[in-house]
Amino acid sequence: MNKNTKKWKLDDLENLYRLPFNDLIFKAHSIHREHHDPNKIQVSTLMSIKTGGCPEDCKYCSQSIKYNTDVEIEKLLSVEDVIDQAKAAKDSGASRFCMGAAWRNLNDSNLEKIKDMVKAVKNLNLETCLTLGMLKKEQADSLKECGLDYYNHNLDSSEEYYSKVVSTRTYQDRLNTLSYVRDAGIKVCTGGILGLGEENIDRLKLIEVLCNMEEQPESVPMNKLVKIDGTPYSENENVDNFDFIRVIAISRITMPKTFVRLSAGRDSMNDEMQALCFFAGANSIFYGDELLTTKNSSINHDKVLMDKLSIKTL
Ligand code: SAM
Ligand code: DTB
Ligand code: SF4
C-alpha cells in the first residue's frame, strides 16, 4: 500500500501506546463493544498433524531440526487420526479446527491428503484452518477449492527484528504467502509473538503492517513466547503483562472487526491477566489441553474461568 494512503501511521500507534493505561483500554473496550459481543469468544482447537524435524531455524520453535529439544519427529498423520481428534474438539465445544505442520512449505505430494483432511473436518461442521508454512499461489487456490476457511501464517514481529529470529526465510516470503491466501479468497489469520527479545517499537511495527493490509486479517493471534528448552530463546526475559495488554488493545483499536486471539502462553497468565486481555479486545482463544507441542491452559481451567467471567463461546 502507498505510504500516503496508510490507514494508520507508526506515529499514531506510538501515540496510542503512550496513552495512560486506563485511557487506552477504555478506548479499546469501547471500540470492541461497537463491533463484537463483549461476552462472547471464538474458540479454536489446534492439532499438530506433522510434528518436528522442520528445516527452518525459527529461534523460538520446539520443532526446528537445528535445536536439540524434547520433541520427537513424527510423520504426517492419517486422515482417520485427524477425524478422531476433530470430533473430540467439536464435542468439547470448539467451532474451528486448526491443523499445523512443521514444514517450511507445503509439498505438492502432500496436497491431496491435506485436502482430504480439510474436507473431512468440514463434514463435521467445523470451520477449518491450516498452518503449513509457505504456499504457492496454485496451492492456495486448490485449498480454497476444497473448502478451506482460514490459513494461519504469522509475521511474528517487525520486518527488521524478524531477520534476527529466522534466517531461513524472509519477511517478504511470509507476505507473499499471505497475499496468495487472500487472493484465493481464504480468510487470513496472521499475528505475532511477544517475548522474542524485541522492543515495543517492533510490536507496533508489526501491528502497522497488519492493520494497513488492503483487507485487514480476519484473525490476529498474539502469542506470548512459550520458552522451549534447547532453543536459543529458552532463557528470554518475560514479557511485561501491561505491554502485552497494550498490544492487544492497539490491535483492537486499529483492527476493529478482527478476531484478536489470545494465543500461546495463556498457561503462564493468571486469570486476572486473561480477563484484562478480554476487556482490552481479545475475543478468541485456543481451546484444548495442548497447543502443537506444548501445554495449553486446560479445558477444565478454561471452563471455570469462562463461568467466572460469564463469557460464552461463539
Ligand atoms: N511451520 C508453520 C509456520 O511456521 O508457519 C506452521 C506452524 S508454526 C508452529 C505456527 C506459529 O506458531 C509460528 O509462526 C509462531 O508464531 C507460533 N509459535 C511457534 N512456537 C512458539 C512458541 N514457542 N511460543 C509461542 N508461539 C510459538
Ligand atoms: C498461532 O499463532 N499460534 C499457534 C498457531 N498459530 C499455529 C501455535 C502455538 C505454538 C506454541 C508452541 C507449541 O505448542 O509448539
Ligand atoms: Fe518450522 Fe514453523 Fe517451527 Fe519455524 S515455526 S521451525 S517454520 S514449525
mmCIF file of C-alpha atoms and ligand atoms in Angstrom:
data_model
loop_
_atom_site.group_PDB
_atom_site.id
_atom_site.type_symbol
_atom_site.label_atom_id
_atom_site.label_comp_id
_atom_site.label_asym_id
_atom_site.label_seq_id
_atom_site.Cartn_x
_atom_site.Cartn_y
_atom_site.Cartn_z
ATOM 1 C CA MET A 1 0.000 0.000 0.000
ATOM 2 C CA ASN A 2 1.176 3.527 -0.820
ATOM 3 C CA LYS A 3 2.598 5.187 2.306
ATOM 4 C CA ASN A 4 0.289 8.207 1.919
ATOM 5 C CA THR A 5 -2.831 6.044 1.942
ATOM 6 C CA LYS A 6 -1.920 4.161 5.116
ATOM 7 C CA LYS A 7 -4.851 3.777 7.468
ATOM 8 C CA TRP A 8 -2.550 4.027 10.485
ATOM 9 C CA LYS A 9 0.907 5.587 10.653
ATOM 10 C CA LEU A 10 3.557 4.418 13.102
ATOM 11 C CA ASP A 11 3.250 7.795 14.874
ATOM 12 C CA ASP A 12 -0.446 7.159 15.523
ATOM 13 C CA LEU A 13 0.366 3.782 17.041
ATOM 14 C CA GLU A 14 3.096 5.280 19.210
ATOM 15 C CA ASN A 15 0.624 7.891 20.432
ATOM 16 C CA LEU A 16 -1.823 5.144 21.375
ATOM 17 C CA TYR A 17 0.981 3.346 23.171
ATOM 18 C CA ARG A 18 1.761 6.441 25.209
ATOM 19 C CA LEU A 19 -1.827 6.877 26.441
ATOM 20 C CA PRO A 20 -2.381 6.303 30.145
ATOM 21 C CA PHE A 21 -3.187 2.601 30.562
ATOM 22 C CA ASN A 22 -6.795 3.183 31.656
ATOM 23 C CA ASP A 23 -7.464 5.541 28.743
ATOM 24 C CA LEU A 24 -6.051 3.017 26.284
ATOM 25 C CA ILE A 25 -8.021 0.024 27.493
ATOM 26 C CA PHE A 26 -11.201 2.077 27.853
ATOM 27 C CA LYS A 27 -10.845 3.227 24.236
ATOM 28 C CA ALA A 28 -10.139 -0.333 23.070
ATOM 29 C CA HIS A 29 -13.055 -1.764 25.028
ATOM 30 C CA SER A 30 -15.442 0.884 23.685
ATOM 31 C CA ILE A 31 -14.460 0.044 20.106
ATOM 32 C CA HIS A 32 -14.704 -3.657 20.956
ATOM 33 C CA ARG A 33 -18.320 -3.213 22.074
ATOM 34 C CA GLU A 34 -19.254 -1.423 18.844
ATOM 35 C CA HIS A 35 -18.176 -4.394 16.743
ATOM 36 C CA HIS A 36 -18.407 -7.510 18.942
ATOM 37 C CA ASP A 37 -20.391 -9.024 21.770
ATOM 38 C CA PRO A 38 -18.002 -8.419 24.723
ATOM 39 C CA ASN A 39 -19.194 -11.581 26.468
ATOM 40 C CA LYS A 40 -18.552 -13.998 23.615
ATOM 41 C CA ILE A 41 -15.321 -15.506 22.360
ATOM 42 C CA GLN A 42 -14.465 -17.723 19.440
ATOM 43 C CA VAL A 43 -12.668 -20.989 20.257
ATOM 44 C CA SER A 44 -10.337 -22.971 18.014
ATOM 45 C CA THR A 45 -8.621 -26.263 18.767
ATOM 46 C CA LEU A 46 -5.131 -26.972 17.459
ATOM 47 C CA MET A 47 -3.728 -30.261 16.249
ATOM 48 C CA SER A 48 -0.201 -30.994 15.114
ATOM 49 C CA ILE A 49 -0.596 -33.177 12.035
ATOM 50 C CA LYS A 50 3.153 -33.350 11.297
ATOM 51 C CA THR A 51 5.451 -32.804 14.247
ATOM 52 C CA GLY A 52 9.154 -31.884 14.429
ATOM 53 C CA GLY A 53 12.036 -32.118 12.008
ATOM 54 C CA CYS A 54 11.394 -28.704 10.453
ATOM 55 C CA PRO A 55 14.317 -27.374 8.345
ATOM 56 C CA GLU A 56 13.638 -23.736 9.334
ATOM 57 C CA ASP A 57 15.593 -22.126 12.179
ATOM 58 C CA CYS A 58 12.942 -20.025 13.985
ATOM 59 C CA LYS A 59 14.721 -19.402 17.293
ATOM 60 C CA TYR A 60 11.567 -19.830 19.394
ATOM 61 C CA CYS A 61 10.429 -23.149 17.999
ATOM 62 C CA SER A 62 10.498 -26.630 19.546
ATOM 63 C CA GLN A 63 10.140 -28.207 16.098
ATOM 64 C CA SER A 64 13.201 -26.866 14.299
ATOM 65 C CA ILE A 65 15.731 -29.555 13.381
ATOM 66 C CA LYS A 66 18.500 -27.065 14.254
ATOM 67 C CA TYR A 67 17.900 -27.232 18.017
ATOM 68 C CA ASN A 68 18.120 -30.062 20.476
ATOM 69 C CA THR A 69 14.629 -30.097 22.034
ATOM 70 C CA ASP A 70 12.482 -32.882 23.527
ATOM 71 C CA VAL A 71 10.185 -33.022 20.508
ATOM 72 C CA GLU A 72 10.095 -36.352 18.688
ATOM 73 C CA ILE A 73 9.762 -36.349 14.932
ATOM 74 C CA GLU A 74 6.519 -37.833 13.590
ATOM 75 C CA LYS A 75 5.388 -38.264 10.030
ATOM 76 C CA LEU A 76 2.197 -36.796 8.588
ATOM 77 C CA LEU A 77 -0.761 -38.338 10.463
ATOM 78 C CA SER A 78 -3.599 -40.203 8.773
ATOM 79 C CA VAL A 79 -6.923 -38.636 7.824
ATOM 80 C CA GLU A 80 -8.574 -41.012 10.337
ATOM 81 C CA ASP A 81 -6.433 -39.683 13.216
ATOM 82 C CA VAL A 82 -7.406 -36.158 12.260
ATOM 83 C CA ILE A 83 -11.116 -37.024 12.157
ATOM 84 C CA ASP A 84 -10.926 -38.595 15.645
ATOM 85 C CA GLN A 85 -9.323 -35.510 17.137
ATOM 86 C CA ALA A 86 -11.620 -33.129 15.288
ATOM 87 C CA LYS A 87 -14.661 -34.992 16.678
ATOM 88 C CA ALA A 88 -13.225 -34.690 20.194
ATOM 89 C CA ALA A 89 -12.601 -30.969 19.651
ATOM 90 C CA LYS A 90 -16.158 -30.465 18.476
ATOM 91 C CA ASP A 91 -17.533 -32.393 21.470
ATOM 92 C CA SER A 92 -15.594 -30.169 23.838
ATOM 93 C CA GLY A 93 -17.027 -27.029 22.227
ATOM 94 C CA ALA A 94 -14.586 -25.798 19.559
ATOM 95 C CA SER A 95 -16.003 -24.149 16.443
ATOM 96 C CA ARG A 96 -12.789 -24.214 14.403
ATOM 97 C CA PHE A 97 -10.140 -26.905 13.976
ATOM 98 C CA CYS A 98 -6.602 -25.777 13.101
ATOM 99 C CA MET A 99 -4.154 -28.276 11.667
ATOM 100 C CA GLY A 100 -0.448 -27.396 11.874
ATOM 101 C CA ALA A 101 2.578 -28.955 10.210
ATOM 102 C CA ALA A 102 6.274 -28.397 10.929
ATOM 103 C CA TRP A 103 7.088 -27.692 7.308
ATOM 104 C CA ARG A 104 8.994 -24.939 5.543
ATOM 105 C CA ASN A 105 6.409 -25.148 2.786
ATOM 106 C CA LEU A 106 3.629 -27.401 1.545
ATOM 107 C CA ASN A 107 4.959 -30.054 -0.805
ATOM 108 C CA ASP A 108 2.680 -30.898 -3.755
ATOM 109 C CA SER A 109 2.986 -34.596 -2.884
ATOM 110 C CA ASN A 110 1.055 -33.946 0.364
ATOM 111 C CA LEU A 111 -1.599 -31.671 -1.129
ATOM 112 C CA GLU A 112 -4.276 -34.302 -1.812
ATOM 113 C CA LYS A 113 -4.042 -35.783 1.686
ATOM 114 C CA ILE A 114 -4.279 -32.326 3.244
ATOM 115 C CA LYS A 115 -7.332 -31.591 1.127
ATOM 116 C CA ASP A 116 -8.921 -34.855 2.315
ATOM 117 C CA MET A 117 -8.311 -33.715 5.899
ATOM 118 C CA VAL A 118 -9.953 -30.348 5.238
ATOM 119 C CA LYS A 119 -12.983 -31.977 3.609
ATOM 120 C CA ALA A 120 -13.357 -34.499 6.450
ATOM 121 C CA VAL A 121 -13.186 -31.786 9.139
ATOM 122 C CA LYS A 122 -15.674 -29.613 7.252
ATOM 123 C CA ASN A 123 -18.038 -32.601 7.115
ATOM 124 C CA LEU A 124 -18.147 -32.474 10.909
ATOM 125 C CA ASN A 125 -19.491 -28.924 10.613
ATOM 126 C CA LEU A 126 -16.334 -27.373 11.970
ATOM 127 C CA GLU A 127 -14.539 -24.406 10.432
ATOM 128 C CA THR A 128 -11.124 -25.356 9.086
ATOM 129 C CA CYS A 129 -7.741 -23.696 9.428
ATOM 130 C CA LEU A 130 -4.326 -24.831 8.202
ATOM 131 C CA THR A 131 -0.810 -23.680 9.029
ATOM 132 C CA LEU A 132 1.705 -25.490 6.859
ATOM 133 C CA GLY A 133 4.405 -22.940 6.096
ATOM 134 C CA MET A 134 4.799 -21.275 2.720
ATOM 135 C CA LEU A 135 2.307 -21.877 -0.092
ATOM 136 C CA LYS A 136 2.479 -21.389 -3.827
ATOM 137 C CA LYS A 137 -0.321 -19.465 -5.493
ATOM 138 C CA GLU A 138 -1.783 -22.586 -7.128
ATOM 139 C CA GLN A 139 -1.752 -24.441 -3.804
ATOM 140 C CA ALA A 140 -3.703 -21.637 -2.138
ATOM 141 C CA ASP A 141 -6.262 -21.755 -4.961
ATOM 142 C CA SER A 142 -6.544 -25.522 -4.642
ATOM 143 C CA LEU A 143 -7.067 -25.319 -0.844
ATOM 144 C CA LYS A 144 -9.804 -22.751 -1.352
ATOM 145 C CA GLU A 145 -11.465 -25.056 -3.858
ATOM 146 C CA CYS A 146 -11.718 -27.869 -1.318
ATOM 147 C CA GLY A 147 -13.377 -25.534 1.191
ATOM 148 C CA LEU A 148 -10.571 -24.303 3.483
ATOM 149 C CA ASP A 149 -11.822 -21.410 5.628
ATOM 150 C CA TYR A 150 -8.625 -19.943 7.199
ATOM 151 C CA TYR A 151 -4.871 -20.077 6.660
ATOM 152 C CA ASN A 152 -2.538 -19.136 9.542
ATOM 153 C CA HIS A 153 0.846 -17.675 8.669
ATOM 154 C CA ASN A 154 2.329 -15.333 11.271
ATOM 155 C CA LEU A 155 4.562 -12.342 10.618
ATOM 156 C CA ASP A 156 5.726 -12.703 14.224
ATOM 157 C CA SER A 157 7.488 -9.304 14.629
ATOM 158 C CA SER A 158 8.704 -6.221 12.758
ATOM 159 C CA GLU A 159 10.486 -6.848 9.460
ATOM 160 C CA GLU A 160 13.820 -5.704 10.979
ATOM 161 C CA TYR A 161 13.568 -7.905 14.034
ATOM 162 C CA TYR A 162 12.285 -10.903 12.068
ATOM 163 C CA SER A 163 15.651 -11.268 10.345
ATOM 164 C CA LYS A 164 17.216 -11.840 13.787
ATOM 165 C CA VAL A 165 14.669 -14.537 14.666
ATOM 166 C CA VAL A 166 14.694 -16.578 11.448
ATOM 167 C CA SER A 167 17.466 -16.757 8.852
ATOM 168 C CA THR A 168 15.988 -19.393 6.532
ATOM 169 C CA ARG A 169 13.256 -17.191 5.038
ATOM 170 C CA THR A 170 12.369 -13.536 4.734
ATOM 171 C CA TYR A 171 9.505 -11.322 5.808
ATOM 172 C CA GLN A 172 8.715 -10.891 2.119
ATOM 173 C CA ASP A 173 8.342 -14.691 1.792
ATOM 174 C CA ARG A 174 5.725 -14.521 4.532
ATOM 175 C CA LEU A 175 3.933 -11.577 2.892
ATOM 176 C CA ASN A 176 3.891 -13.413 -0.444
ATOM 177 C CA THR A 177 2.134 -16.448 1.032
ATOM 178 C CA LEU A 178 -0.356 -14.173 2.779
ATOM 179 C CA SER A 179 -1.186 -12.460 -0.489
ATOM 180 C CA TYR A 180 -1.763 -15.807 -2.256
ATOM 181 C CA VAL A 181 -4.085 -16.798 0.588
ATOM 182 C CA ARG A 182 -6.003 -13.505 0.401
ATOM 183 C CA ASP A 183 -6.232 -13.619 -3.413
ATOM 184 C CA ALA A 184 -7.538 -17.192 -3.287
ATOM 185 C CA GLY A 185 -10.422 -15.996 -1.076
ATOM 186 C CA ILE A 186 -9.278 -17.855 2.054
ATOM 187 C CA LYS A 187 -9.632 -15.935 5.332
ATOM 188 C CA VAL A 188 -6.321 -14.650 6.674
ATOM 189 C CA CYS A 189 -5.010 -15.469 10.154
ATOM 190 C CA THR A 190 -1.715 -13.722 10.884
ATOM 191 C CA GLY A 191 -0.194 -12.266 14.007
ATOM 192 C CA GLY A 192 2.854 -12.271 16.211
ATOM 193 C CA ILE A 193 4.860 -13.482 19.164
ATOM 194 C CA LEU A 194 5.897 -11.284 22.068
ATOM 195 C CA GLY A 195 8.971 -12.234 24.059
ATOM 196 C CA LEU A 196 11.499 -12.813 21.269
ATOM 197 C CA GLY A 197 13.710 -10.062 22.688
ATOM 198 C CA GLU A 198 12.054 -7.406 20.528
ATOM 199 C CA GLU A 199 11.324 -3.851 21.631
ATOM 200 C CA ASN A 200 7.876 -2.288 21.910
ATOM 201 C CA ILE A 201 8.546 -0.447 18.636
ATOM 202 C CA ASP A 202 8.875 -3.833 16.846
ATOM 203 C CA ARG A 203 5.460 -4.800 18.204
ATOM 204 C CA LEU A 204 3.976 -1.540 16.921
ATOM 205 C CA LYS A 205 5.621 -2.030 13.523
ATOM 206 C CA LEU A 206 4.051 -5.498 13.325
ATOM 207 C CA ILE A 207 0.619 -4.006 14.060
ATOM 208 C CA GLU A 208 1.354 -1.290 11.472
ATOM 209 C CA VAL A 209 1.833 -3.975 8.799
ATOM 210 C CA LEU A 210 -1.245 -5.949 9.865
ATOM 211 C CA CYS A 211 -3.684 -3.057 10.154
ATOM 212 C CA ASN A 212 -2.582 -1.440 6.886
ATOM 213 C CA MET A 213 -3.202 -4.548 4.797
ATOM 214 C CA GLU A 214 -5.614 -3.711 1.999
ATOM 215 C CA GLU A 215 -8.100 -6.059 3.633
ATOM 216 C CA GLN A 216 -7.363 -6.488 7.334
ATOM 217 C CA PRO A 217 -6.834 -10.060 8.592
ATOM 218 C CA GLU A 218 -9.973 -11.760 9.888
ATOM 219 C CA SER A 219 -7.912 -13.275 12.686
ATOM 220 C CA VAL A 220 -4.839 -11.918 14.513
ATOM 221 C CA PRO A 221 -3.221 -14.284 17.005
ATOM 222 C CA MET A 222 -0.942 -12.694 19.600
ATOM 223 C CA ASN A 223 1.297 -15.338 21.138
ATOM 224 C CA LYS A 224 3.374 -14.952 24.278
ATOM 225 C CA LEU A 225 6.611 -16.885 23.845
ATOM 226 C CA VAL A 226 6.459 -20.380 25.317
ATOM 227 C CA LYS A 227 10.075 -20.895 26.363
ATOM 228 C CA ILE A 228 11.406 -24.165 24.999
ATOM 229 C CA ASP A 229 14.480 -25.863 26.460
ATOM 230 C CA GLY A 230 17.154 -26.309 23.813
ATOM 231 C CA THR A 231 16.129 -23.304 21.686
ATOM 232 C CA PRO A 232 18.138 -20.050 21.597
ATOM 233 C CA TYR A 233 15.227 -18.259 23.325
ATOM 234 C CA SER A 234 14.845 -20.694 26.237
ATOM 235 C CA GLU A 235 16.023 -18.113 28.778
ATOM 236 C CA ASN A 236 14.423 -14.991 27.309
ATOM 237 C CA GLU A 237 13.142 -12.302 29.618
ATOM 238 C CA ASN A 238 9.442 -12.436 30.431
ATOM 239 C CA VAL A 239 7.126 -10.103 28.558
ATOM 240 C CA ASP A 240 5.700 -7.360 30.742
ATOM 241 C CA ASN A 241 1.978 -8.043 31.233
ATOM 242 C CA PHE A 242 0.978 -4.404 30.713
ATOM 243 C CA ASP A 243 2.960 -4.273 27.459
ATOM 244 C CA PHE A 244 1.109 -7.400 26.313
ATOM 245 C CA ILE A 245 -2.280 -5.891 27.174
ATOM 246 C CA ARG A 246 -1.361 -2.663 25.355
ATOM 247 C CA VAL A 247 -0.564 -4.674 22.228
ATOM 248 C CA ILE A 248 -3.967 -6.370 22.419
ATOM 249 C CA ALA A 249 -5.679 -3.004 22.928
ATOM 250 C CA ILE A 250 -3.883 -1.345 19.998
ATOM 251 C CA SER A 251 -4.689 -4.334 17.782
ATOM 252 C CA ARG A 252 -8.361 -3.951 18.725
ATOM 253 C CA ILE A 253 -8.418 -0.194 18.070
ATOM 254 C CA THR A 254 -6.678 -0.454 14.701
ATOM 255 C CA MET A 255 -8.460 -3.630 13.518
ATOM 256 C CA PRO A 256 -11.951 -3.238 14.985
ATOM 257 C CA LYS A 257 -13.631 -6.134 13.171
ATOM 258 C CA THR A 258 -10.788 -8.640 13.503
ATOM 259 C CA PHE A 259 -10.864 -11.514 15.946
ATOM 260 C CA VAL A 260 -7.814 -10.924 18.141
ATOM 261 C CA ARG A 261 -6.661 -14.231 19.572
ATOM 262 C CA LEU A 262 -5.038 -14.610 22.965
ATOM 263 C CA SER A 263 -2.926 -17.489 21.673
ATOM 264 C CA ALA A 264 0.077 -19.406 23.005
ATOM 265 C CA GLY A 265 1.211 -18.538 26.504
ATOM 266 C CA ARG A 266 -2.147 -18.425 28.327
ATOM 267 C CA ASP A 267 -0.867 -21.236 30.516
ATOM 268 C CA SER A 268 1.595 -18.756 32.032
ATOM 269 C CA MET A 269 -1.003 -15.984 32.516
ATOM 270 C CA ASN A 270 -3.182 -15.784 35.586
ATOM 271 C CA ASP A 271 -6.961 -15.398 35.311
ATOM 272 C CA GLU A 272 -6.896 -11.672 36.034
ATOM 273 C CA MET A 273 -4.380 -11.094 33.223
ATOM 274 C CA GLN A 274 -6.533 -13.054 30.781
ATOM 275 C CA ALA A 275 -9.626 -11.130 31.903
ATOM 276 C CA LEU A 276 -7.850 -7.817 31.207
ATOM 277 C CA CYS A 277 -6.844 -9.086 27.752
ATOM 278 C CA PHE A 278 -10.500 -9.911 27.036
ATOM 279 C CA PHE A 279 -11.510 -6.456 28.280
ATOM 280 C CA ALA A 280 -8.893 -4.866 26.009
ATOM 281 C CA GLY A 281 -10.342 -6.643 22.983
ATOM 282 C CA ALA A 282 -9.115 -10.229 22.767
ATOM 283 C CA ASN A 283 -12.049 -12.382 21.683
ATOM 284 C CA SER A 284 -10.626 -15.688 20.561
ATOM 285 C CA ILE A 285 -8.550 -18.434 22.207
ATOM 286 C CA PHE A 286 -7.019 -21.817 21.535
ATOM 287 C CA TYR A 287 -9.060 -24.299 23.486
ATOM 288 C CA GLY A 288 -7.763 -27.752 24.323
ATOM 289 C CA ASP A 289 -5.191 -29.185 26.714
ATOM 290 C CA GLU A 290 -2.397 -28.943 24.137
ATOM 291 C CA LEU A 291 -1.206 -26.424 21.578
ATOM 292 C CA LEU A 292 1.121 -28.015 18.993
ATOM 293 C CA THR A 293 3.915 -29.441 21.145
ATOM 294 C CA THR A 294 3.337 -27.640 24.457
ATOM 295 C CA LYS A 295 0.706 -27.451 27.162
ATOM 296 C CA ASN A 296 -2.208 -25.066 26.862
ATOM 297 C CA SER A 297 -4.363 -23.786 29.677
ATOM 298 C CA SER A 298 -6.513 -26.867 30.431
ATOM 299 C CA ILE A 299 -10.095 -27.253 29.233
ATOM 300 C CA ASN A 300 -11.256 -27.592 32.833
ATOM 301 C CA HIS A 301 -9.477 -24.420 33.883
ATOM 302 C CA ASP A 302 -10.902 -22.523 30.904
ATOM 303 C CA LYS A 303 -14.447 -23.675 31.655
ATOM 304 C CA VAL A 304 -14.183 -22.358 35.216
ATOM 305 C CA LEU A 305 -12.665 -19.073 34.013
ATOM 306 C CA MET A 306 -15.356 -18.544 31.360
ATOM 307 C CA ASP A 307 -18.014 -19.247 34.007
ATOM 308 C CA LYS A 308 -16.467 -16.747 36.414
ATOM 309 C CA LEU A 309 -16.467 -14.093 33.669
ATOM 310 C CA SER A 310 -19.871 -15.161 32.228
ATOM 311 C CA ILE A 311 -18.217 -15.424 28.832
ATOM 312 C CA LYS A 312 -19.858 -17.763 26.345
ATOM 313 C CA THR A 313 -18.344 -19.289 23.236
ATOM 314 C CA LEU A 314 -19.456 -18.324 19.738
HETATM 315 N N1 SAM B 1 5.548 -24.213 10.263
HETATM 316 C C1 SAM B 1 4.487 -23.311 10.089
HETATM 317 C C2 SAM B 1 4.900 -21.875 10.202
HETATM 318 O O1 SAM B 1 5.884 -21.590 10.882
HETATM 319 O O2 SAM B 1 4.218 -21.025 9.634
HETATM 320 C C3 SAM B 1 3.300 -23.551 10.983
HETATM 321 C C4 SAM B 1 3.494 -23.928 12.421
HETATM 322 S S1 SAM B 1 4.258 -22.713 13.466
HETATM 323 C C5 SAM B 1 4.463 -23.609 14.932
HETATM 324 C C6 SAM B 1 2.989 -21.524 13.745
HETATM 325 C C7 SAM B 1 3.269 -20.345 14.633
HETATM 326 O O3 SAM B 1 3.291 -20.746 15.989
HETATM 327 C C8 SAM B 1 4.561 -19.607 14.466
HETATM 328 O O4 SAM B 1 4.545 -18.714 13.403
HETATM 329 C C9 SAM B 1 4.678 -18.852 15.782
HETATM 330 O O5 SAM B 1 4.030 -17.606 15.699
HETATM 331 C C10 SAM B 1 3.924 -19.757 16.758
HETATM 332 N N2 SAM B 1 4.852 -20.397 17.710
HETATM 333 C C11 SAM B 1 5.691 -21.408 17.446
HETATM 334 N N3 SAM B 1 6.431 -21.726 18.527
HETATM 335 C C12 SAM B 1 6.048 -20.888 19.508
HETATM 336 C C13 SAM B 1 6.448 -20.704 20.866
HETATM 337 N N4 SAM B 1 7.405 -21.443 21.415
HETATM 338 N N5 SAM B 1 5.829 -19.761 21.600
HETATM 339 C C14 SAM B 1 4.853 -19.004 21.052
HETATM 340 N N6 SAM B 1 4.449 -19.124 19.777
HETATM 341 C C15 SAM B 1 5.029 -20.044 19.006
HETATM 342 C C1 DTB B 2 -0.505 -19.330 16.376
HETATM 343 O O1 DTB B 2 -0.419 -18.101 16.218
HETATM 344 N N1 DTB B 2 -0.152 -19.972 17.485
HETATM 345 C C2 DTB B 2 -0.341 -21.390 17.342
HETATM 346 C C3 DTB B 2 -0.944 -21.500 15.924
HETATM 347 N N2 DTB B 2 -0.925 -20.165 15.453
HETATM 348 C C4 DTB B 2 -0.417 -22.461 14.964
HETATM 349 C C5 DTB B 2 0.863 -22.188 17.625
HETATM 350 C C6 DTB B 2 1.387 -22.031 19.028
HETATM 351 C C7 DTB B 2 2.536 -22.956 19.235
HETATM 352 C C8 DTB B 2 3.037 -22.920 20.618
HETATM 353 C C9 DTB B 2 4.209 -23.797 20.841
HETATM 354 C C10 DTB B 2 3.964 -25.253 20.632
HETATM 355 O O2 DTB B 2 2.971 -25.821 21.176
HETATM 356 O O3 DTB B 2 4.783 -25.876 19.969
HETATM 357 FE FE1 SF4 B 3 9.305 -24.771 11.358
HETATM 358 FE FE2 SF4 B 3 7.117 -23.318 11.778
HETATM 359 FE FE3 SF4 B 3 8.710 -24.050 13.830
HETATM 360 FE FE4 SF4 B 3 9.583 -22.228 12.136
HETATM 361 S S1 SF4 B 3 7.796 -22.039 13.485
HETATM 362 S S2 SF4 B 3 10.749 -24.008 12.875
HETATM 363 S S3 SF4 B 3 8.676 -22.946 10.218
HETATM 364 S S4 SF4 B 3 7.498 -25.394 12.531
#
